[in-house]
Coordinates of C-alpha atoms and ligand atoms in Angstrom, one line a residue:
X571 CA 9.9 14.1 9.7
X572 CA 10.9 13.5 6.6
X573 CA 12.5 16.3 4.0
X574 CA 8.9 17.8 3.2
X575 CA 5.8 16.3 3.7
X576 CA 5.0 13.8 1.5
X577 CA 1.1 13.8 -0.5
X578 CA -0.7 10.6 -2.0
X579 CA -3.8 11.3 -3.6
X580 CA -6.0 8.7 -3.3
X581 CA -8.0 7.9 -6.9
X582 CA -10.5 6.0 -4.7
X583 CA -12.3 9.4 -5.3
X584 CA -11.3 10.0 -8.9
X585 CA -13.3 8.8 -11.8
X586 CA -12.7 5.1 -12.7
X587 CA -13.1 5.6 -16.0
X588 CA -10.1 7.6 -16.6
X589 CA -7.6 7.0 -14.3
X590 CA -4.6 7.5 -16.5
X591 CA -5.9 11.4 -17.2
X592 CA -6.5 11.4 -13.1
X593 CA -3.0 10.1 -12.4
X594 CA -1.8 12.9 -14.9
X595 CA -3.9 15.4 -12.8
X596 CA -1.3 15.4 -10.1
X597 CA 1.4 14.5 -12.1
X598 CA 2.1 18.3 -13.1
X599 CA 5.7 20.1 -12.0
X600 CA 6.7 21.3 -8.4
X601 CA 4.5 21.5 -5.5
X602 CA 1.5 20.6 -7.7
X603 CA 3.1 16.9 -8.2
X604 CA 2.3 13.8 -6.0
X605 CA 4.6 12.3 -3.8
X606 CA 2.8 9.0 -4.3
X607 CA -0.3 7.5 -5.5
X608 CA -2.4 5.9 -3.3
X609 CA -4.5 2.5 -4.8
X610 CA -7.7 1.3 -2.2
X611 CA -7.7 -2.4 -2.8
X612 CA -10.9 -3.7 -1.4
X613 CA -12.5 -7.0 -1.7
X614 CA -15.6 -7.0 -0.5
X615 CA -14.6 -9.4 2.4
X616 CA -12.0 -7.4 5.1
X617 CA -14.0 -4.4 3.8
X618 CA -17.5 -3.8 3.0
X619 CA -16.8 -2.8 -0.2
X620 CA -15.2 -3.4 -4.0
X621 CA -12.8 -1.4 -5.5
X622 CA -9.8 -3.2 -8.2
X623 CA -7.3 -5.6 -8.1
X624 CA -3.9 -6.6 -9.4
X625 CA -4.8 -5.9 -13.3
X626 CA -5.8 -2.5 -13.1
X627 CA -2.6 -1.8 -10.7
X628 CA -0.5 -3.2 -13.5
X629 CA -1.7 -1.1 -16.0
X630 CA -2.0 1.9 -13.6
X631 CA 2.3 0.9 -13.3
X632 CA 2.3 1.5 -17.3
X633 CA 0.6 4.8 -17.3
X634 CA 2.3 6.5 -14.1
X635 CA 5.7 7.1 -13.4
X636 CA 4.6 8.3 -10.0
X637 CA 5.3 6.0 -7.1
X638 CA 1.8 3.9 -6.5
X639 CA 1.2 3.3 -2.9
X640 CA -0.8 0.3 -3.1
X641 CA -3.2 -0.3 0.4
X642 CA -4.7 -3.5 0.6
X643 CA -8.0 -3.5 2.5
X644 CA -8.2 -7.6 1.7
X645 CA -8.4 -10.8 3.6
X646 CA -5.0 -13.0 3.9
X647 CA -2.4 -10.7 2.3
X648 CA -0.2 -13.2 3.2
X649 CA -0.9 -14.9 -0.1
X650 CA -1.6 -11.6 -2.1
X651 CA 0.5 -9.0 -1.3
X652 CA 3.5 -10.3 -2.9
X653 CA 2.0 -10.2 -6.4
X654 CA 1.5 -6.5 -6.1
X655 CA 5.3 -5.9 -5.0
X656 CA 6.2 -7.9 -8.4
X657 CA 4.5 -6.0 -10.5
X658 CA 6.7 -2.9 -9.6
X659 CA 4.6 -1.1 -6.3
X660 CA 6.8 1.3 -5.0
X661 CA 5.1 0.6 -1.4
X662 CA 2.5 -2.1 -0.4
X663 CA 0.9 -1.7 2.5
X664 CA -1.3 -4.5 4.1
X665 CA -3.6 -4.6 7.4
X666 CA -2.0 -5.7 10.6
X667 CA -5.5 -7.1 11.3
X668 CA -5.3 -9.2 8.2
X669 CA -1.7 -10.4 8.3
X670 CA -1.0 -14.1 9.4
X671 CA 2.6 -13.9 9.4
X672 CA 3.0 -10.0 9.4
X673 CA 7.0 -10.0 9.3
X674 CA 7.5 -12.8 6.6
X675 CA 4.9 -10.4 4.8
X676 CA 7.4 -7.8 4.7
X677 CA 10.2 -9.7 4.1
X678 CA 8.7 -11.3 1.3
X679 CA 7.7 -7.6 0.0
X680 CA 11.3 -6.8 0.4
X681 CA 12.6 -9.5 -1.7
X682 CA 10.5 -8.5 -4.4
X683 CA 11.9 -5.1 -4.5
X684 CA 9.2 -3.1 -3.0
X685 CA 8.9 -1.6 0.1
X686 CA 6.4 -2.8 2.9
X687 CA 3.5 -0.8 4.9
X688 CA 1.5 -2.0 7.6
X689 CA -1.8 -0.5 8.4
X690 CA -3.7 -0.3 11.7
X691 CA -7.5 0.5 11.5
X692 CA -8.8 2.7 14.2
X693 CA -9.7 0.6 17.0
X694 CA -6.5 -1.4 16.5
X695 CA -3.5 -0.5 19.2
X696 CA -0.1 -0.1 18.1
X697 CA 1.5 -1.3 21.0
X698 CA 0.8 -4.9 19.2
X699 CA 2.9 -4.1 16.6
X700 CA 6.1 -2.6 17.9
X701 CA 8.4 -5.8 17.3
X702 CA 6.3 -6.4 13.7
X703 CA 7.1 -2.6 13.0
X704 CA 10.8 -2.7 12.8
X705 CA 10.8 -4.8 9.6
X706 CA 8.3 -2.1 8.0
X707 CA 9.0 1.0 5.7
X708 CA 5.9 2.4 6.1
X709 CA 3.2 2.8 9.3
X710 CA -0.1 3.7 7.7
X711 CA -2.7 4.6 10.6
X712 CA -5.9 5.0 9.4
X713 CA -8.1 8.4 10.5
X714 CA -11.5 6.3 9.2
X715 CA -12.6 3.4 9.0
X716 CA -11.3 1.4 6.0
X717 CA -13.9 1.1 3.3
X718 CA -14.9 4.4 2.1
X719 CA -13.9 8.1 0.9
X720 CA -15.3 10.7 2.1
X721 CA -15.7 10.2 5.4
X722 CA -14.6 12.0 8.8
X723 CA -11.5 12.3 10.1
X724 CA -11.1 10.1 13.8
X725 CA -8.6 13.0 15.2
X726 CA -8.2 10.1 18.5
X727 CA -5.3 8.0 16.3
X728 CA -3.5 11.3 16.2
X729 CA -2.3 9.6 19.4
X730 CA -0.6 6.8 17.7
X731 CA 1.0 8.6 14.7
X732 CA 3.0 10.8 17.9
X733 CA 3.8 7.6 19.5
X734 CA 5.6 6.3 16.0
X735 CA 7.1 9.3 15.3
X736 CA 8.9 9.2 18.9
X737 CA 10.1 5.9 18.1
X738 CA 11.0 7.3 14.6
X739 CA 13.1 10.1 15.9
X740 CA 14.6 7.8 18.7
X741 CA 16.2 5.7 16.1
X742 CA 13.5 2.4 17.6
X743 CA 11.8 2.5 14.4
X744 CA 12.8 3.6 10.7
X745 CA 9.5 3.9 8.8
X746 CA 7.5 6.7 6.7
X747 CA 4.3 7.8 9.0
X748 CA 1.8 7.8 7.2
X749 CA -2.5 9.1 7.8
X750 CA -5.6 8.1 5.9
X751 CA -8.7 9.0 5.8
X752 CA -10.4 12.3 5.9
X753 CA -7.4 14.6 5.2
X754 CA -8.3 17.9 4.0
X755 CA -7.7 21.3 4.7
X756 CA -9.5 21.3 8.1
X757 CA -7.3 18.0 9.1
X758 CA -3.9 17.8 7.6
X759 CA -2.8 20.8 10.0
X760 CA -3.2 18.6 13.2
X761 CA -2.1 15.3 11.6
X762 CA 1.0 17.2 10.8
X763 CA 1.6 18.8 14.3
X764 CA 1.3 15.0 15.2
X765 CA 4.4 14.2 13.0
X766 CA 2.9 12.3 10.2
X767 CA 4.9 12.5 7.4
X768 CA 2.7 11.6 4.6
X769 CA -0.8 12.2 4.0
X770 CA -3.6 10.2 1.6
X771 CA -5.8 12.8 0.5
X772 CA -9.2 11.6 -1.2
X773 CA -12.3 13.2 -1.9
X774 CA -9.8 16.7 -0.6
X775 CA -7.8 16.3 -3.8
X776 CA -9.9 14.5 -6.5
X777 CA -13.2 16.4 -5.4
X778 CA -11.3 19.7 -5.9
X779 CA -11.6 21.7 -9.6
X780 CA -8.0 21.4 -9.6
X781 CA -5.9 18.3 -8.3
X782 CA -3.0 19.5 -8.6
X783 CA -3.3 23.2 -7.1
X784 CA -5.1 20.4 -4.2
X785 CA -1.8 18.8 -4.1
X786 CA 0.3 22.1 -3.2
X787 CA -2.2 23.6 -1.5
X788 CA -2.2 20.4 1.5
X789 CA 1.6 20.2 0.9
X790 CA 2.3 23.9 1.9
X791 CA -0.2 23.5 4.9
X792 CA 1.1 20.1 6.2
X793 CA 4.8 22.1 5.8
X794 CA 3.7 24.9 7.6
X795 CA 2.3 23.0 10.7
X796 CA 5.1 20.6 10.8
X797 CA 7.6 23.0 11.4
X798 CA 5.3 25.2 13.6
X799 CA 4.5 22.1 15.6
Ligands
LIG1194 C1 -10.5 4.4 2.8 C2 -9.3 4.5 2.0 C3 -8.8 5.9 1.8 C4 -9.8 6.8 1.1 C5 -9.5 8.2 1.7 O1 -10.7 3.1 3.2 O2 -8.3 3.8 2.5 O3 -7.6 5.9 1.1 O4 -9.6 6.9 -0.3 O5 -10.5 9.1 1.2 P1 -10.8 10.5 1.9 O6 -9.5 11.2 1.8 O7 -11.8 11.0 1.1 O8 -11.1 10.2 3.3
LIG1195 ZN1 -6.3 4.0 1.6

């Protein structure tokens, strides 16, 4: 695991309107400030639906000094990713179902200073990946399927985030474990038992009267099972 677990609020839940107050929602002191904050690039084409693109993520880079945690839910990120990691994403993450040429992906990311995520949706074994994975930072497995917020958590993945983190903690892989999808209080306890070490969070922190108390309130939860587990 890593120090503490790690939090990413997702603003596919917040109000596109006004992100930069929603970024500054979780951007408080302590245990009410995100780790990371995770942007939902959709296109309409891997996914069903529409979200933003590589403008607003620029500008979202100018108003945050937060880490953004970019997830890009697109077709061929072989030819897009890259432009995300250039504009100063701390971590872009693309979909192993997507990826062409998954490990010149990530060393592409890498030479533009970011660090590289691969995703795996549901339905998609890890097994696949194990070679791809060692030139990754980050392993995001998805508890949904990629699209939408709000939706429930698939506890069956929980299967693969144990399997990465016993190749994390046998030295076979050197990545951040990651969950999205339907994290919330009723969730994050067994995701962390499972050894994730960082967890999106949604509708569970945006739909909440206070982001930040959301923030602290998953953090201290995820902490407590982690070390119970
Ligand atoms: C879904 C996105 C998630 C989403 C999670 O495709 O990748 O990041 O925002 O939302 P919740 O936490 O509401 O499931
Ligand atoms: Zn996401």
């Amino acid at each position: 695991m890593t120090e503490r677990p790690l939090i990413a609020p997702s603003i596919l839940s917040a109000d596109f309107a006004r992100l930069g107050e929603e970024i500054r929602a979780v951007s408080g002191e302590g245990d009410a400030r995100a780790d990371w904050v995770h942007v939902d690039v959709m296109d309409a084409h891997f996914v069903p639906n529409l979200t933003l693109g590589l403008p607003v993520v620029q500008s979202l880079l100018k108003a945050t000094e937060l880490p953004l945690d970019c997830h890009l839910m697109i077709e061929d990120p072989d030819r897009w990713a890259i432009g995300y990691a250039e504009a100063g994403a701390y971590n872009v993450t693309v979909h192993a179902e997507a990826a062409g040429d998954p490990i010149k992906i990530a060393k592409d990311l890498h030479a533009a200073g970011a660090k590289a995520g691969l995703s795996v949706k549901p339905g998609t074994a890890l097994e696949d990946y194990l070679e791809v994975l060692k030139h990754y930072d980050t392993l995001l497995v998805m508890s949904v399927e990629p699209g939408f917020g709000g939706q429930s958590f698939i506890a069956e993945v929980l299967e693969k985030a144990r399997t990465a983190r016993r190749l994390v903690d046998t030295g076979h892989l050197r990545l951040v474990v990651e969950i999205d999808g339907g994290i919330n209080a009723d969730t994050i306890e067994q995701a962390a038992e499972a050894g994730v070490d960082c967890f999106v969070a949604g509708s569970a922190v945006y739909g909440a009267g206070d982001p930040g108390a959301a923030v602290a309130a998953l953090r201290a939860q995820a902490a407590r099972a982690g070390t119970a587990g």
